[in-house]
mmCIF file of N, CA and C in Angstrom:
data_model
loop_
_atom_site.group_PDB
_atom_site.id
_atom_site.type_symbol
_atom_site.label_atom_id
_atom_site.label_comp_id
_atom_site.label_asym_id
_atom_site.label_seq_id
_atom_site.Cartn_x
_atom_site.Cartn_y
_atom_site.Cartn_z
ATOM 1 N N MET A 296 100.300 121.111 38.880
ATOM 2 C CA MET A 296 99.863 120.087 37.986
ATOM 3 C C MET A 296 101.079 119.345 37.395
ATOM 4 N N PRO A 297 101.178 118.032 37.549
ATOM 5 C CA PRO A 297 102.389 117.332 37.035
ATOM 6 C C PRO A 297 102.391 117.423 35.483
ATOM 7 N N GLY A 298 103.674 117.385 34.976
ATOM 8 C CA GLY A 298 103.899 117.452 33.540
ATOM 9 C C GLY A 298 103.749 116.085 32.942
ATOM 10 N N LYS A 299 103.785 116.037 31.631
ATOM 11 C CA LYS A 299 103.733 114.764 30.886
ATOM 12 C C LYS A 299 104.987 113.910 31.191
ATOM 13 N N CYS A 300 104.774 112.635 31.336
ATOM 14 C CA CYS A 300 105.888 111.753 31.545
ATOM 15 C C CYS A 300 106.816 111.826 30.287
ATOM 16 N N PRO A 301 108.129 112.015 30.564
ATOM 17 C CA PRO A 301 109.055 112.204 29.410
ATOM 18 C C PRO A 301 109.381 110.835 28.687
ATOM 19 N N VAL A 302 108.925 109.737 29.222
ATOM 20 C CA VAL A 302 109.118 108.473 28.635
ATOM 21 C C VAL A 302 107.953 108.067 27.810
ATOM 22 N N ASP A 303 108.159 107.761 26.473
ATOM 23 C CA ASP A 303 107.120 107.374 25.616
ATOM 24 C C ASP A 303 106.908 105.810 25.831
ATOM 25 N N ILE A 304 105.719 105.407 26.335
ATOM 26 C CA ILE A 304 105.451 104.043 26.600
ATOM 27 C C ILE A 304 104.304 103.510 25.803
ATOM 28 N N LYS A 305 104.503 102.373 25.171
ATOM 29 C CA LYS A 305 103.435 101.710 24.428
ATOM 30 C C LYS A 305 103.284 100.289 24.875
ATOM 31 N N GLN A 306 102.108 99.798 24.987
ATOM 32 C CA GLN A 306 101.928 98.400 25.344
ATOM 33 C C GLN A 306 100.734 97.793 24.701
ATOM 34 N N ALA A 307 100.829 96.429 24.512
ATOM 35 C CA ALA A 307 99.699 95.712 23.929
ATOM 36 C C ALA A 307 99.830 94.242 24.308
ATOM 37 N N ALA A 308 98.780 93.478 24.167
ATOM 38 C CA ALA A 308 98.769 92.103 24.462
ATOM 39 C C ALA A 308 98.186 91.338 23.272
ATOM 40 N N TYR A 309 98.832 90.190 22.987
ATOM 41 C CA TYR A 309 98.400 89.338 21.890
ATOM 42 C C TYR A 309 98.377 87.844 22.361
ATOM 43 N N LYS A 310 97.596 87.061 21.681
ATOM 44 C CA LYS A 310 97.565 85.643 21.953
ATOM 45 C C LYS A 310 98.510 85.016 20.958
ATOM 46 N N ILE A 311 99.607 84.393 21.433
ATOM 47 C CA ILE A 311 100.592 83.797 20.579
ATOM 48 C C ILE A 311 100.842 82.356 21.136
ATOM 49 N N ASN A 312 100.711 81.355 20.238
ATOM 50 C CA ASN A 312 100.894 79.925 20.690
ATOM 51 C C ASN A 312 99.997 79.611 21.891
ATOM 52 N N ASN A 313 98.816 80.144 21.890
ATOM 53 C CA ASN A 313 97.799 79.863 22.933
ATOM 54 C C ASN A 313 98.200 80.497 24.327
ATOM 55 N N HIS A 314 99.126 81.446 24.287
ATOM 56 C CA HIS A 314 99.544 82.134 25.544
ATOM 57 C C HIS A 314 99.324 83.605 25.367
ATOM 58 N N ASN A 315 98.753 84.255 26.366
ATOM 59 C CA ASN A 315 98.665 85.682 26.395
ATOM 60 C C ASN A 315 100.094 86.230 26.474
ATOM 61 N N THR A 316 100.447 87.117 25.536
ATOM 62 C CA THR A 316 101.773 87.651 25.448
ATOM 63 C C THR A 316 101.735 89.159 25.499
ATOM 64 N N GLU A 317 102.411 89.759 26.485
ATOM 65 C CA GLU A 317 102.384 91.183 26.656
ATOM 66 C C GLU A 317 103.651 91.765 26.089
ATOM 67 N N PHE A 318 103.527 92.927 25.431
ATOM 68 C CA PHE A 318 104.633 93.655 24.857
ATOM 69 C C PHE A 318 104.605 95.099 25.448
ATOM 70 N N ILE A 319 105.760 95.585 25.876
ATOM 71 C CA ILE A 319 105.870 96.932 26.354
ATOM 72 C C ILE A 319 107.119 97.526 25.698
ATOM 73 N N ILE A 320 106.954 98.768 25.163
ATOM 74 C CA ILE A 320 108.048 99.568 24.575
ATOM 75 C C ILE A 320 108.127 100.812 25.382
ATOM 76 N N ALA A 321 109.295 101.092 26.025
ATOM 77 C CA ALA A 321 109.497 102.398 26.674
ATOM 78 C C ALA A 321 110.720 103.018 26.067
ATOM 79 N N ASP A 322 110.496 104.147 25.482
ATOM 80 C CA ASP A 322 111.555 104.899 24.747
ATOM 81 C C ASP A 322 112.162 105.987 25.645
ATOM 82 N N TYR A 323 113.393 105.798 26.051
ATOM 83 C CA TYR A 323 114.077 106.733 26.940
ATOM 84 C C TYR A 323 115.025 107.664 26.202
ATOM 85 N N GLY A 324 114.805 107.818 24.868
ATOM 86 C CA GLY A 324 115.710 108.684 24.057
ATOM 87 C C GLY A 324 116.820 107.876 23.450
ATOM 88 N N THR A 325 117.909 107.609 24.144
ATOM 89 C CA THR A 325 119.035 106.875 23.608
ATOM 90 C C THR A 325 118.867 105.324 23.903
ATOM 91 N N ILE A 326 118.048 105.001 24.786
ATOM 92 C CA ILE A 326 117.811 103.585 25.192
ATOM 93 C C ILE A 326 116.317 103.238 25.040
ATOM 94 N N CYS A 327 116.085 102.112 24.379
ATOM 95 C CA CYS A 327 114.709 101.624 24.195
ATOM 96 C C CYS A 327 114.593 100.317 25.017
ATOM 97 N N PHE A 328 113.621 100.318 25.991
ATOM 98 C CA PHE A 328 113.340 99.133 26.773
ATOM 99 C C PHE A 328 112.177 98.451 26.155
ATOM 100 N N VAL A 329 112.380 97.152 25.814
ATOM 101 C CA VAL A 329 111.300 96.258 25.301
ATOM 102 C C VAL A 329 111.147 95.106 26.214
ATOM 103 N N GLN A 330 109.874 94.910 26.670
ATOM 104 C CA GLN A 330 109.531 93.773 27.558
ATOM 105 C C GLN A 330 108.589 92.826 26.782
ATOM 106 N N ILE A 331 108.963 91.619 26.729
ATOM 107 C CA ILE A 331 108.082 90.566 26.101
ATOM 108 C C ILE A 331 107.871 89.461 27.159
ATOM 109 N N THR A 332 106.598 89.260 27.582
ATOM 110 C CA THR A 332 106.341 88.337 28.678
ATOM 111 C C THR A 332 105.065 87.548 28.496
ATOM 112 N N GLN A 333 105.104 86.357 28.921
ATOM 113 C CA GLN A 333 103.883 85.524 29.005
ATOM 114 C C GLN A 333 103.614 85.182 30.483
ATOM 115 N N ILE A 334 104.440 85.584 31.393
ATOM 116 C CA ILE A 334 104.301 85.241 32.798
ATOM 117 C C ILE A 334 104.241 86.461 33.675
ATOM 118 N N GLY A 335 104.298 87.662 33.139
ATOM 119 C CA GLY A 335 104.222 88.869 33.944
ATOM 120 C C GLY A 335 105.481 89.238 34.688
ATOM 121 N N LYS A 336 106.623 88.742 34.282
ATOM 122 C CA LYS A 336 107.861 89.024 34.930
ATOM 123 C C LYS A 336 108.917 89.474 33.903
ATOM 124 N N VAL A 337 109.966 90.117 34.364
ATOM 125 C CA VAL A 337 110.996 90.609 33.495
ATOM 126 C C VAL A 337 111.746 89.434 32.869
ATOM 127 N N GLY A 338 112.128 88.437 33.666
ATOM 128 C CA GLY A 338 112.849 87.281 33.107
ATOM 129 C C GLY A 338 114.312 87.614 32.705
ATOM 130 N N LYS A 339 114.751 87.088 31.620
ATOM 131 C CA LYS A 339 116.094 87.311 31.101
ATOM 132 C C LYS A 339 116.183 88.748 30.692
ATOM 133 N N LEU A 340 117.278 89.396 31.004
ATOM 134 C CA LEU A 340 117.541 90.789 30.661
ATOM 135 C C LEU A 340 118.791 90.938 29.840
ATOM 136 N N LEU A 341 118.679 91.514 28.645
ATOM 137 C CA LEU A 341 119.825 91.616 27.741
ATOM 138 C C LEU A 341 119.999 93.103 27.328
ATOM 139 N N LEU A 342 121.311 93.446 27.065
ATOM 140 C CA LEU A 342 121.627 94.796 26.583
ATOM 141 C C LEU A 342 122.228 94.566 25.225
ATOM 142 N N ALA A 343 121.617 95.255 24.213
ATOM 143 C CA ALA A 343 122.118 95.118 22.830
ATOM 144 C C ALA A 343 122.491 96.488 22.304
ATOM 145 N N THR A 344 123.708 96.620 21.846
ATOM 146 C CA THR A 344 124.239 97.948 21.363
ATOM 147 C C THR A 344 124.771 97.790 19.958
ATOM 148 N N ARG A 345 124.617 98.974 19.240
ATOM 149 C CA ARG A 345 125.232 99.103 17.894
ATOM 150 C C ARG A 345 126.702 99.414 18.043
ATOM 151 N N ASP A 346 127.554 98.582 17.350
ATOM 152 C CA ASP A 346 128.940 98.873 17.423
ATOM 153 C C ASP A 346 129.273 99.985 16.480
ATOM 154 N N LYS A 347 130.347 100.719 16.794
ATOM 155 C CA LYS A 347 130.778 101.787 15.955
ATOM 156 C C LYS A 347 132.251 101.600 15.612
ATOM 157 N N PRO A 348 132.684 101.920 14.427
ATOM 158 C CA PRO A 348 131.907 102.435 13.335
ATOM 159 C C PRO A 348 131.273 101.219 12.547
ATOM 160 N N ASP A 349 130.366 101.523 11.612
ATOM 161 C CA ASP A 349 129.817 100.484 10.710
ATOM 162 C C ASP A 349 130.998 99.925 9.918
ATOM 163 N N ASN A 350 130.847 98.631 9.559
ATOM 164 C CA ASN A 350 131.903 98.060 8.716
ATOM 165 C C ASN A 350 131.960 98.674 7.357
ATOM 166 N N LEU A 351 132.964 98.339 6.561
ATOM 167 C CA LEU A 351 133.194 98.960 5.221
ATOM 168 C C LEU A 351 132.079 98.692 4.288
ATOM 169 N N GLU A 352 131.305 97.635 4.450
ATOM 170 C CA GLU A 352 130.216 97.283 3.554
ATOM 171 C C GLU A 352 128.956 98.131 3.821
ATOM 172 N N GLY A 353 128.958 98.900 4.909
ATOM 173 C CA GLY A 353 127.906 99.763 5.233
ATOM 174 C C GLY A 353 126.832 99.219 6.140
ATOM 175 N N SER A 354 127.051 97.947 6.586
ATOM 176 C CA SER A 354 126.095 97.362 7.563
ATOM 177 C C SER A 354 126.651 97.456 8.950
ATOM 178 N N SER A 355 125.792 97.488 9.902
ATOM 179 C CA SER A 355 126.182 97.593 11.309
ATOM 180 C C SER A 355 126.369 96.220 11.922
ATOM 181 N N THR A 356 127.181 96.177 13.009
ATOM 182 C CA THR A 356 127.327 95.009 13.801
ATOM 183 C C THR A 356 126.805 95.388 15.191
ATOM 184 N N PHE A 357 126.352 94.362 15.958
ATOM 185 C CA PHE A 357 125.761 94.601 17.282
ATOM 186 C C PHE A 357 126.401 93.702 18.279
ATOM 187 N N SER A 358 126.504 94.235 19.545
ATOM 188 C CA SER A 358 126.975 93.441 20.666
ATOM 189 C C SER A 358 125.771 93.138 21.589
ATOM 190 N N ILE A 359 125.697 91.860 22.022
ATOM 191 C CA ILE A 359 124.627 91.470 22.915
ATOM 192 C C ILE A 359 125.212 90.970 24.211
ATOM 193 N N ASN A 360 124.817 91.564 25.307
ATOM 194 C CA ASN A 360 125.259 91.194 26.568
ATOM 195 C C ASN A 360 124.155 90.763 27.521
ATOM 196 N N SER A 361 124.292 89.608 28.078
ATOM 197 C CA SER A 361 123.277 89.084 29.003
ATOM 198 C C SER A 361 123.527 89.690 30.371
ATOM 199 N N LEU A 362 122.585 90.418 30.943
ATOM 200 C CA LEU A 362 122.736 91.088 32.215
ATOM 201 C C LEU A 362 122.221 90.154 33.316
ATOM 202 N N ILE A 363 121.068 89.524 33.145
ATOM 203 C CA ILE A 363 120.401 88.624 34.091
ATOM 204 C C ILE A 363 119.832 87.470 33.389
ATOM 205 N N GLY A 364 120.008 86.301 33.936
ATOM 206 C CA GLY A 364 119.388 85.086 33.345
ATOM 207 C C GLY A 364 120.426 84.197 32.669
ATOM 208 N N ILE A 365 119.944 83.042 32.341
ATOM 209 C CA ILE A 365 120.797 81.994 31.767
ATOM 210 C C ILE A 365 120.998 82.285 30.264
ATOM 211 N N GLU A 366 122.169 82.044 29.762
ATOM 212 C CA GLU A 366 122.512 82.251 28.324
ATOM 213 C C GLU A 366 121.510 81.462 27.495
ATOM 214 N N ASP A 367 120.985 82.074 26.472
ATOM 215 C CA ASP A 367 120.073 81.408 25.517
ATOM 216 C C ASP A 367 120.307 81.988 24.207
ATOM 217 N N GLU A 368 120.879 81.217 23.306
ATOM 218 C CA GLU A 368 121.201 81.686 21.981
ATOM 219 C C GLU A 368 120.037 82.189 21.180
ATOM 220 N N LYS A 369 118.833 81.543 21.359
ATOM 221 C CA LYS A 369 117.676 81.991 20.596
ATOM 222 C C LYS A 369 117.194 83.343 21.021
ATOM 223 N N ILE A 370 117.260 83.626 22.319
ATOM 224 C CA ILE A 370 116.921 84.988 22.782
ATOM 225 C C ILE A 370 117.956 86.004 22.371
ATOM 226 N N ASP A 371 119.203 85.609 22.309
ATOM 227 C CA ASP A 371 120.278 86.518 21.843
ATOM 228 C C ASP A 371 119.982 86.886 20.357
ATOM 229 N N VAL A 372 119.551 85.915 19.544
ATOM 230 C CA VAL A 372 119.222 86.151 18.135
ATOM 231 C C VAL A 372 118.018 87.114 18.028
ATOM 232 N N LEU A 373 117.068 86.898 18.902
ATOM 233 C CA LEU A 373 115.905 87.795 18.988
ATOM 234 C C LEU A 373 116.358 89.210 19.298
ATOM 235 N N ALA A 374 117.196 89.359 20.261
ATOM 236 C CA ALA A 374 117.691 90.679 20.659
ATOM 237 C C ALA A 374 118.468 91.355 19.510
ATOM 238 N N ARG A 375 119.265 90.569 18.734
ATOM 239 C CA ARG A 375 120.036 91.056 17.608
ATOM 240 C C ARG A 375 119.076 91.551 16.530
ATOM 241 N N GLN A 376 117.968 90.821 16.302
ATOM 242 C CA GLN A 376 117.015 91.222 15.309
ATOM 243 C C GLN A 376 116.254 92.448 15.703
ATOM 244 N N ILE A 377 115.891 92.618 16.965
ATOM 245 C CA ILE A 377 115.232 93.807 17.427
ATOM 246 C C ILE A 377 116.138 95.051 17.315
ATOM 247 N N VAL A 378 117.387 94.884 17.837
ATOM 248 C CA VAL A 378 118.308 96.056 17.813
ATOM 249 C C VAL A 378 118.626 96.444 16.362
ATOM 250 N N ALA A 379 118.708 95.501 15.471
ATOM 251 C CA ALA A 379 118.977 95.806 14.050
ATOM 252 C C ALA A 379 117.754 96.575 13.505
ATOM 253 N N GLU A 380 116.576 96.174 13.826
ATOM 254 C CA GLU A 380 115.400 96.886 13.373
ATOM 255 C C GLU A 380 115.364 98.274 13.952
ATOM 256 N N LEU A 381 115.684 98.406 15.218
ATOM 257 C CA LEU A 381 115.711 99.696 15.919
ATOM 258 C C LEU A 381 116.792 100.636 15.376
ATOM 259 N N ASN A 382 117.830 100.079 14.751
ATOM 260 C CA ASN A 382 118.923 100.950 14.252
ATOM 261 C C ASN A 382 119.093 100.934 12.724
ATOM 262 N N LYS A 383 117.969 100.807 12.042
ATOM 263 C CA LYS A 383 118.062 100.831 10.570
ATOM 264 C C LYS A 383 118.485 102.228 10.141
ATOM 265 N N SER A 384 118.163 103.262 10.898
ATOM 266 C CA SER A 384 118.524 104.599 10.600
ATOM 267 C C SER A 384 118.533 105.451 11.843
ATOM 268 N N PRO A 385 119.210 106.603 11.807
ATOM 269 C CA PRO A 385 119.318 107.445 12.989
ATOM 270 C C PRO A 385 117.947 107.818 13.477
ATOM 271 N N PRO A 386 117.727 108.188 14.731
ATOM 272 C CA PRO A 386 118.689 108.124 15.811
ATOM 273 C C PRO A 386 118.972 106.724 16.203
ATOM 274 N N TYR A 387 120.232 106.356 16.450
ATOM 275 C CA TYR A 387 120.646 105.030 16.859
ATOM 276 C C TYR A 387 120.395 104.843 18.345
ATOM 277 N N LYS A 388 119.884 103.675 18.739
ATOM 278 C CA LYS A 388 119.531 103.412 20.132
ATOM 279 C C LYS A 388 120.084 102.096 20.648
ATOM 280 N N THR A 389 120.258 102.087 21.962
ATOM 281 C CA THR A 389 120.649 100.836 22.654
ATOM 282 C C THR A 389 119.295 100.161 23.019
ATOM 283 N N LEU A 390 119.319 98.811 22.982
ATOM 284 C CA LEU A 390 118.141 98.069 23.361
ATOM 285 C C LEU A 390 118.379 97.393 24.718
ATOM 286 N N LEU A 391 117.421 97.531 25.617
ATOM 287 C CA LEU A 391 117.381 96.805 26.818
ATOM 288 C C LEU A 391 116.163 95.890 26.697
ATOM 289 N N LEU A 392 116.367 94.548 26.616
ATOM 290 C CA LEU A 392 115.309 93.603 26.361
ATOM 291 C C LEU A 392 115.023 92.699 27.577
ATOM 292 N N GLY A 393 113.811 92.693 28.029
ATOM 293 C CA GLY A 393 113.355 91.734 29.052
ATOM 294 C C GLY A 393 112.515 90.718 28.376
ATOM 295 N N TYR A 394 112.803 89.385 28.604
ATOM 296 C CA TYR A 394 112.130 88.358 27.922
ATOM 297 C C TYR A 394 111.766 87.229 28.918
ATOM 298 N N SER A 395 110.480 86.928 28.998
ATOM 299 C CA SER A 395 110.069 85.752 29.886
ATOM 300 C C SER A 395 108.835 85.073 29.244
ATOM 301 N N CYS A 396 109.053 84.114 28.468
ATOM 302 C CA CYS A 396 107.951 83.418 27.761
ATOM 303 C C CYS A 396 107.955 81.945 28.048
ATOM 304 N N LYS A 397 106.774 81.322 28.083
ATOM 305 C CA LYS A 397 106.632 79.905 28.266
ATOM 306 C C LYS A 397 106.959 79.124 26.984
ATOM 307 N N SER A 398 106.688 79.768 25.839
ATOM 308 C CA SER A 398 106.903 79.074 24.567
ATOM 309 C C SER A 398 107.781 79.910 23.663
ATOM 310 N N GLU A 399 108.457 79.293 22.744
ATOM 311 C CA GLU A 399 109.292 80.026 21.760
ATOM 312 C C GLU A 399 108.349 80.793 20.848
ATOM 313 N N LEU A 400 108.709 82.108 20.612
ATOM 314 C CA LEU A 400 107.906 82.943 19.799
ATOM 315 C C LEU A 400 108.556 83.134 18.451
ATOM 316 N N PRO A 401 107.729 83.233 17.346
ATOM 317 C CA PRO A 401 108.310 83.435 16.003
ATOM 318 C C PRO A 401 108.916 84.826 15.952
ATOM 319 N N ILE A 402 110.169 84.925 15.566
ATOM 320 C CA ILE A 402 110.899 86.201 15.534
ATOM 321 C C ILE A 402 110.175 87.203 14.551
ATOM 322 N N ARG A 403 109.805 86.744 13.415
ATOM 323 C CA ARG A 403 109.143 87.653 12.448
ATOM 324 C C ARG A 403 107.878 88.233 13.047
ATOM 325 N N GLN A 404 107.117 87.416 13.758
ATOM 326 C CA GLN A 404 105.909 87.952 14.356
ATOM 327 C C GLN A 404 106.196 88.960 15.410
ATOM 328 N N ILE A 405 107.208 88.698 16.220
ATOM 329 C CA ILE A 405 107.626 89.659 17.273
ATOM 330 C C ILE A 405 108.009 91.008 16.616
ATOM 331 N N ILE A 406 108.832 90.952 15.613
ATOM 332 C CA ILE A 406 109.324 92.189 14.942
ATOM 333 C C ILE A 406 108.145 92.943 14.364
ATOM 334 N N SER A 407 107.229 92.203 13.750
ATOM 335 C CA SER A 407 106.016 92.797 13.238
ATOM 336 C C SER A 407 105.159 93.521 14.262
ATOM 337 N N ILE A 408 104.949 92.862 15.421
ATOM 338 C CA ILE A 408 104.190 93.444 16.494
ATOM 339 C C ILE A 408 104.944 94.706 17.042
ATOM 340 N N LEU A 409 106.205 94.587 17.264
ATOM 341 C CA LEU A 409 106.949 95.773 17.748
ATOM 342 C C LEU A 409 106.857 96.937 16.795
ATOM 343 N N ASN A 410 107.018 96.632 15.512
ATOM 344 C CA ASN A 410 106.883 97.727 14.526
ATOM 345 C C ASN A 410 105.480 98.355 14.552
ATOM 346 N N ASP A 411 104.494 97.512 14.642
ATOM 347 C CA ASP A 411 103.129 98.002 14.758
ATOM 348 C C ASP A 411 102.913 98.938 15.961
ATOM 349 N N LEU A 412 103.605 98.603 17.048
ATOM 350 C CA LEU A 412 103.551 99.432 18.265
ATOM 351 C C LEU A 412 104.375 100.719 18.192
ATOM 352 N N GLY A 413 105.205 100.842 17.152
ATOM 353 C CA GLY A 413 106.051 102.019 17.002
ATOM 354 C C GLY A 413 107.408 101.882 17.519
ATOM 355 N N LEU A 414 108.041 100.692 17.363
ATOM 356 C CA LEU A 414 109.443 100.472 17.830
ATOM 357 C C LEU A 414 110.353 101.559 17.334
ATOM 358 N N LYS A 415 110.320 101.847 16.068
ATOM 359 C CA LYS A 415 111.291 102.804 15.447
ATOM 360 C C LYS A 415 110.497 104.006 15.046
ATOM 361 N N LYS A 416 110.846 105.150 15.682
ATOM 362 C CA LYS A 416 110.320 106.433 15.254
ATOM 363 C C LYS A 416 111.208 107.046 14.171
ATOM 364 N N ASP A 417 110.642 107.692 13.280
ATOM 365 C CA ASP A 417 111.430 108.381 12.229
ATOM 366 C C ASP A 417 111.809 109.796 12.542
ATOM 367 N N THR A 418 111.631 110.203 13.805
ATOM 368 C CA THR A 418 111.992 111.537 14.229
ATOM 369 C C THR A 418 113.257 111.492 14.967
ATOM 370 N N ILE A 419 114.060 112.594 14.811
ATOM 371 C CA ILE A 419 115.330 112.710 15.547
ATOM 372 C C ILE A 419 115.124 113.633 16.705
ATOM 373 N N ILE A 420 115.426 113.233 17.855
ATOM 374 C CA ILE A 420 115.286 114.054 19.096
ATOM 375 C C ILE A 420 116.231 115.184 19.124
ATOM 376 N N PRO A 421 115.782 116.436 19.254
ATOM 377 C CA PRO A 421 116.696 117.508 19.345
ATOM 378 C C PRO A 421 117.580 117.453 20.533
ATOM 379 N N THR A 422 118.817 117.919 20.397
ATOM 380 C CA THR A 422 119.735 117.899 21.504
ATOM 381 C C THR A 422 119.890 119.162 22.226
ATOM 382 N N ASN A 423 119.270 120.265 21.763
ATOM 383 C CA ASN A 423 119.286 121.592 22.401
ATOM 384 C C ASN A 423 120.751 122.036 22.664
ATOM 385 N N GLY A 424 121.660 121.637 21.811
ATOM 386 C CA GLY A 424 123.024 122.083 21.979
ATOM 387 C C GLY A 424 123.795 121.363 23.083
ATOM 388 N N PHE A 425 123.267 120.374 23.712
ATOM 389 C CA PHE A 425 123.989 119.696 24.816
ATOM 390 C C PHE A 425 124.542 118.377 24.355
#
């Protein structure tokens, strides 16, 4: 009998700007994959990481790297907002974001939906000494 999938996956669909918009969150432990699509494709793919160490004021900075797709500052801002939300507290995670939408989505609404889906868990994953 196969065991439970070790990847925690959550998904939902919402109507935003008259377009069906799908959200998927797949938590791989140290990496969180978020897919936001209105066309059923991965689209632009970005990697967002928390820089170390935090600056002296106590806030984190983040690096955004476009892996696939055309540079788009608005999507970079979205990735920065999602990774900041993801890294408000430990455990800190890297974000892999797939984005393919017909219309521009309100960032606050996206963050709210992702939080409702459980973007950030308050549990720390045990390392078992490794």
